[in-house]
Coordinates of C-alpha atoms and ligand atoms in Angstrom, one line a residue:
M152 CA 97.1 80.1 98.6
R153 CA 96.1 83.6 98.2
Q154 CA 98.5 86.5 97.7
L155 CA 97.8 90.2 97.2
N156 CA 100.1 91.5 94.4
L157 CA 100.4 95.0 93.0
H158 CA 100.6 94.4 89.3
A159 CA 100.8 98.2 88.2
A160 CA 99.7 101.3 89.4
E161 CA 96.0 101.1 90.6
D162 CA 96.1 97.5 89.8
L163 CA 95.9 95.3 92.9
R164 CA 95.1 91.6 92.5
T165 CA 94.5 88.6 94.7
D166 CA 96.5 85.9 92.8
E167 CA 96.8 82.3 93.7
V168 CA 100.5 81.3 94.3
P169 CA 102.4 78.0 95.7
M170 CA 102.6 77.7 99.5
P171 CA 106.2 78.9 100.8
K172 CA 108.6 76.1 101.8
P173 CA 110.8 77.3 104.8
G174 CA 114.4 76.5 104.6
P175 CA 116.3 75.4 107.8
R176 CA 116.6 79.0 109.1
D177 CA 113.0 80.2 108.1
M178 CA 109.6 80.0 109.2
V179 CA 106.1 80.2 107.7
M180 CA 103.3 82.1 109.4
K181 CA 99.7 81.7 108.7
V182 CA 98.4 85.3 108.7
A183 CA 95.7 86.4 111.0
A184 CA 95.5 90.1 110.6
C185 CA 97.6 92.7 108.6
G186 CA 97.1 96.4 108.6
I187 CA 96.8 98.5 105.6
C188 CA 99.7 101.3 105.7
G189 CA 100.4 104.6 104.0
T190 CA 103.1 103.0 102.3
D191 CA 100.8 100.5 100.6
L192 CA 98.6 103.5 99.5
T193 CA 101.6 105.4 98.1
L194 CA 102.7 102.2 96.2
L195 CA 99.1 101.7 94.8
R196 CA 99.1 105.0 93.4
H197 CA 102.5 104.8 91.8
G198 CA 103.0 101.1 91.0
P199 CA 105.6 98.8 91.7
A200 CA 109.3 99.7 91.2
T201 CA 110.1 96.7 88.7
A202 CA 107.9 95.0 86.0
D203 CA 107.3 92.0 88.3
P204 CA 104.1 92.0 90.3
M205 CA 104.9 93.2 94.0
P206 CA 103.5 91.3 97.0
L207 CA 102.1 94.0 99.7
G208 CA 101.5 93.8 103.4
H209 CA 104.2 94.3 106.0
E210 CA 102.0 95.0 109.4
A211 CA 101.3 91.4 110.2
A212 CA 100.4 89.1 113.1
G213 CA 99.5 85.4 113.0
V214 CA 100.5 81.8 113.9
V215 CA 103.6 80.0 113.3
L216 CA 102.8 77.2 110.9
S217 CA 105.9 75.6 110.4
H218 CA 109.7 76.5 110.9
G219 CA 113.2 75.2 109.8
S220 CA 115.4 72.9 112.0
D221 CA 117.8 75.6 112.9
V222 CA 115.4 78.0 114.2
A223 CA 115.5 78.1 118.1
G224 CA 112.7 79.2 120.5
L225 CA 109.8 78.9 118.0
N226 CA 107.0 76.6 118.5
D227 CA 104.4 75.7 115.9
G228 CA 101.1 77.3 116.9
M229 CA 102.8 80.4 118.5
R230 CA 101.0 83.7 118.1
V231 CA 103.7 86.0 116.8
V232 CA 104.2 89.4 115.0
I233 CA 106.7 89.7 112.2
N234 CA 109.4 92.4 111.8
P235 CA 109.2 93.2 108.0
M236 CA 112.4 95.0 108.1
S237 CA 114.3 92.0 109.3
T238 CA 115.1 90.6 106.0
K239 CA 117.1 92.6 103.5
A240 CA 114.3 92.3 100.9
V241 CA 111.5 94.1 103.3
I242 CA 108.5 92.1 103.5
G243 CA 105.7 93.6 101.6
C244 CA 107.8 96.4 100.5
G245 CA 109.8 95.3 97.7
G246 CA 110.8 91.8 98.8
P247 CA 109.5 88.4 97.4
E248 CA 107.2 88.0 100.3
G249 CA 104.1 90.0 101.4
A250 CA 101.7 89.5 104.2
F251 CA 98.4 90.2 102.6
A252 CA 98.5 86.5 101.9
D253 CA 97.3 83.4 103.6
Y254 CA 100.8 82.4 104.8
V255 CA 104.0 84.4 104.7
L256 CA 107.6 83.3 104.5
V257 CA 110.0 84.8 107.1
R258 CA 113.5 84.3 106.1
E259 CA 116.1 83.8 108.8
A260 CA 113.5 83.9 111.6
E261 CA 114.9 84.7 115.0
I262 CA 112.9 85.4 118.1
G263 CA 113.5 89.0 119.3
R264 CA 114.7 90.3 115.9
S265 CA 112.3 89.2 113.2
V266 CA 109.6 87.6 115.3
F267 CA 108.1 88.5 118.3
P268 CA 105.7 86.6 120.7
I269 CA 102.3 88.2 121.2
P270 CA 101.2 88.7 124.9
E271 CA 98.4 87.0 126.2
G272 CA 95.2 89.2 126.0
I273 CA 96.3 91.0 123.0
S274 CA 94.4 90.2 119.7
F275 CA 96.0 89.5 116.5
A276 CA 94.6 92.7 115.0
A277 CA 95.9 94.8 118.0
A278 CA 99.2 92.9 117.7
A279 CA 99.5 94.0 114.2
L280 CA 99.6 97.6 115.2
A281 CA 103.1 96.9 116.5
E282 CA 104.8 98.1 113.4
P283 CA 103.2 101.5 113.2
L284 CA 103.4 101.9 116.8
A285 CA 107.2 101.3 116.5
V286 CA 107.5 104.1 113.8
A287 CA 105.5 106.4 116.0
R288 CA 107.7 105.6 119.1
H289 CA 110.8 106.2 117.2
G290 CA 109.4 109.8 116.3
V291 CA 108.6 110.5 119.8
E292 CA 112.2 109.3 121.1
R293 CA 113.7 111.6 118.5
A294 CA 111.6 114.3 120.0
D295 CA 112.6 113.3 123.6
P296 CA 109.8 115.2 125.3
R297 CA 109.5 115.7 129.1
P298 CA 106.2 115.8 130.9
H299 CA 106.2 119.6 131.2
H300 CA 106.7 120.1 127.4
K301 CA 104.1 121.4 125.3
V302 CA 103.7 119.5 122.1
V303 CA 102.0 120.0 118.8
L304 CA 101.4 117.1 116.6
F305 CA 100.6 117.3 113.1
G306 CA 98.7 114.3 111.6
A307 CA 96.3 112.0 113.4
G308 CA 96.6 109.1 111.0
P309 CA 97.6 105.8 112.5
I310 CA 101.4 107.0 113.3
G311 CA 100.2 110.2 114.8
L312 CA 97.7 108.4 116.9
G313 CA 100.5 105.9 117.7
A314 CA 102.6 109.0 118.8
V315 CA 99.5 110.3 121.0
V316 CA 99.9 107.0 123.0
W317 CA 103.5 107.2 123.5
L318 CA 103.5 111.0 124.4
R319 CA 100.8 110.3 127.0
R320 CA 102.8 107.4 128.3
R321 CA 105.8 109.6 128.7
G322 CA 103.8 112.0 130.9
V323 CA 103.0 114.8 128.3
T324 CA 99.6 116.4 129.1
D325 CA 100.0 119.6 126.9
L326 CA 99.2 118.1 123.6
V327 CA 97.5 119.6 120.8
V328 CA 96.8 117.3 117.8
V329 CA 96.1 119.1 114.1
D330 CA 94.5 117.3 111.5
L331 CA 92.1 118.3 108.5
N332 CA 90.0 115.4 109.4
D333 CA 87.4 115.5 112.3
H334 CA 87.1 111.6 112.4
R335 CA 90.9 111.1 113.1
L336 CA 90.8 114.2 115.6
A337 CA 88.0 112.4 117.7
R338 CA 90.2 109.4 118.0
A339 CA 93.2 111.6 119.1
K340 CA 91.0 113.2 121.7
A341 CA 90.1 109.6 122.8
L342 CA 93.4 108.6 123.3
G343 CA 94.3 111.6 125.4
A344 CA 95.1 114.6 123.5
A345 CA 94.2 117.6 125.5
H346 CA 93.2 119.4 122.4
V347 CA 92.6 119.0 118.8
L348 CA 92.4 121.5 116.1
N349 CA 91.3 121.3 112.6
P350 CA 93.2 124.2 110.5
T351 CA 90.1 124.6 108.2
D352 CA 88.2 126.0 111.0
V353 CA 90.8 128.3 112.9
R354 CA 94.0 130.2 112.2
L355 CA 96.5 127.7 113.6
D356 CA 99.2 130.1 115.1
A357 CA 96.3 132.3 117.0
A358 CA 94.6 129.0 118.1
L359 CA 97.9 127.7 119.5
K360 CA 98.8 130.9 121.5
D361 CA 95.1 130.6 123.0
I362 CA 95.9 127.0 124.2
F363 CA 99.6 127.3 125.0
G364 CA 100.2 131.0 125.5
A365 CA 102.7 133.4 123.8
A366 CA 106.6 133.3 124.1
R367 CA 109.4 134.9 122.2
N368 CA 111.6 134.1 119.4
A369 CA 115.3 134.5 119.6
I370 CA 115.1 138.3 118.8
G371 CA 112.2 138.8 120.9
E372 CA 109.3 138.6 118.5
D373 CA 106.2 137.1 119.4
A374 CA 106.0 133.2 119.0
V375 CA 103.8 130.3 120.2
D376 CA 104.9 128.9 123.6
A377 CA 105.3 125.3 122.3
D378 CA 108.3 123.2 122.9
I379 CA 108.1 120.4 120.3
Y380 CA 106.4 120.2 116.8
M381 CA 105.9 116.7 115.5
D382 CA 105.1 116.5 111.6
M383 CA 103.4 113.2 110.9
A384 CA 101.2 114.6 108.3
G385 CA 103.6 115.6 105.4
A386 CA 101.7 118.6 104.2
P387 CA 104.2 121.0 102.7
T388 CA 102.7 124.0 104.4
I389 CA 103.7 122.6 107.6
P390 CA 107.5 123.2 107.9
N391 CA 107.0 127.0 107.3
Q392 CA 104.2 127.3 109.5
V393 CA 106.4 125.9 112.3
V394 CA 109.5 128.0 111.8
T395 CA 107.1 131.0 111.5
M396 CA 105.5 130.4 114.9
A397 CA 108.5 128.7 116.8
K398 CA 109.7 130.1 119.9
Q399 CA 113.6 130.1 120.7
N400 CA 115.0 126.5 121.0
A401 CA 111.7 124.8 120.1
K402 CA 112.1 121.6 118.1
L403 CA 110.5 119.9 115.1
V404 CA 110.7 116.3 114.3
V405 CA 109.7 115.2 110.8
T406 CA 108.6 111.8 110.6
A407 CA 106.3 112.4 107.5
S408 CA 107.4 111.0 104.2
Y409 CA 107.6 114.1 101.9
R410 CA 107.5 113.1 98.1
V411 CA 108.5 116.4 96.6
P412 CA 111.2 118.9 97.9
V413 CA 109.8 121.6 100.4
E414 CA 110.8 125.3 100.3
L415 CA 111.8 126.5 103.9
D416 CA 112.3 130.1 104.9
F417 CA 115.6 130.1 106.5
H418 CA 115.2 133.8 107.6
K419 CA 112.6 132.6 109.9
L420 CA 114.4 129.6 111.0
L421 CA 117.5 131.9 112.0
K422 CA 115.2 133.9 114.0
S423 CA 113.8 131.1 116.0
E424 CA 117.1 129.3 116.8
M425 CA 115.0 126.1 116.6
I426 CA 116.1 122.5 115.9
I427 CA 114.9 120.5 113.0
T428 CA 115.5 116.9 112.9
S429 CA 113.8 113.7 111.5
A430 CA 112.9 110.1 112.4
I431 CA 112.6 107.1 110.1
G432 CA 111.4 103.5 110.6
Y433 CA 112.1 101.8 113.9
P434 CA 115.9 101.0 114.3
H435 CA 115.3 99.5 117.9
E436 CA 111.8 100.2 118.9
L437 CA 110.0 97.1 118.1
A438 CA 111.0 94.8 120.9
A439 CA 110.1 97.9 123.5
V440 CA 106.6 98.0 121.7
M441 CA 106.1 94.4 122.2
A442 CA 107.1 94.6 125.8
E443 CA 104.6 97.3 126.4
I444 CA 101.7 96.5 124.1
A445 CA 100.0 94.3 126.7
E446 CA 99.4 97.4 128.9
M447 CA 97.3 99.4 126.2
P448 CA 94.6 97.2 125.0
D449 CA 92.1 100.0 125.0
E450 CA 94.4 102.3 123.2
L451 CA 94.9 99.6 120.3
E452 CA 91.3 99.2 119.8
I453 CA 90.8 103.1 119.4
M454 CA 93.6 103.0 116.7
I455 CA 91.6 100.5 114.5
S456 CA 88.7 101.9 112.8
H457 CA 88.0 99.4 110.3
R458 CA 88.1 95.6 109.8
F459 CA 87.7 93.8 106.7
D460 CA 88.1 90.1 105.7
F461 CA 90.9 89.2 103.3
G462 CA 88.2 88.5 100.6
E463 CA 87.1 92.4 100.9
I464 CA 90.6 93.6 100.4
Q465 CA 89.9 95.9 97.5
M466 CA 87.1 97.7 99.6
A467 CA 89.5 97.7 102.5
F468 CA 91.9 99.7 100.4
D469 CA 89.1 102.1 99.2
V470 CA 88.4 102.8 102.8
A471 CA 92.0 103.4 103.8
R472 CA 92.3 105.9 100.9
S473 CA 89.1 108.0 101.9
L474 CA 91.1 109.0 105.1
D475 CA 87.9 108.9 106.9
C476 CA 89.5 106.1 109.0
A477 CA 92.3 105.3 111.5
K478 CA 94.0 101.9 111.0
V479 CA 92.2 99.8 108.5
M480 CA 92.8 96.1 109.4
V481 CA 92.6 93.1 107.2
E482 CA 91.6 90.0 109.0
F483 CA 91.9 86.2 107.8
A484 CA 89.4 83.7 108.9
A485 CA 91.1 81.1 111.1
Ligands
ZN215 ZN1 103.5 100.4 107.8

């Protein structure tokens, strides 16, 4: 079978590897769709952590091909999504398995933990969004917005777009999405963001004041009347921009993965008495995502911008890197 391996930085190859054999507690999934993630792009730039080729692909949906005798509740032929974090060696992110492959081994398969059935009416490609949607949902849960909150969301990539979906479902209507890419902003708007801003065109604090109005920081200085800022972009200028314009008690949730330390003006932070926190991964959100995913088929389609066959995977990665895209989905012929 074919499997995509990262051999070194900028060196992705589709290799021929033996079919996986499930142990008594494992299952093998025939992959139908797997999304390209920002993590895949970061790994491609920096190369694998060890000298061994590293299988990629962790946002996968497919069909149960076979399973071990000790796995309860799974039937061969069942349509499922996998939880790549369910094994100690994460699938497609350092472990021996990756889902950019015709088949993937899921160790210690367990329904509701490592494997989730796909609801009827939801395509494999749409179901493969479950993982980024879970990351986005965890970010939104950490922000804990109320319907009346005014929210500024930085970053309209797949995680940011997922956050738009969850914020709207939580009843948030005053939502501004900020991104440098107009293609991504158009999708945020289609998902229900009331306003979108490209900071190359506008002065961000002035534009946000126009939309949300002005408020005060803790010492009475002029500030933007936004309750919550969500950083799903990871541009090093964002944290300081936020502490500079934040009103008293505003909240910043960082979901973006910063590769380098960021300097923060603590004098400005002092004046806002704001809360800064972070959100990583999806400790408990995947089950909730799978329970609600059937209610959002239209949103899921908007989140997918490109589809490629597995045979075109190099091209798929090129498009994902261009940023003129939302989720780039890789599909496997049945
Ligand atoms: Zn991912």
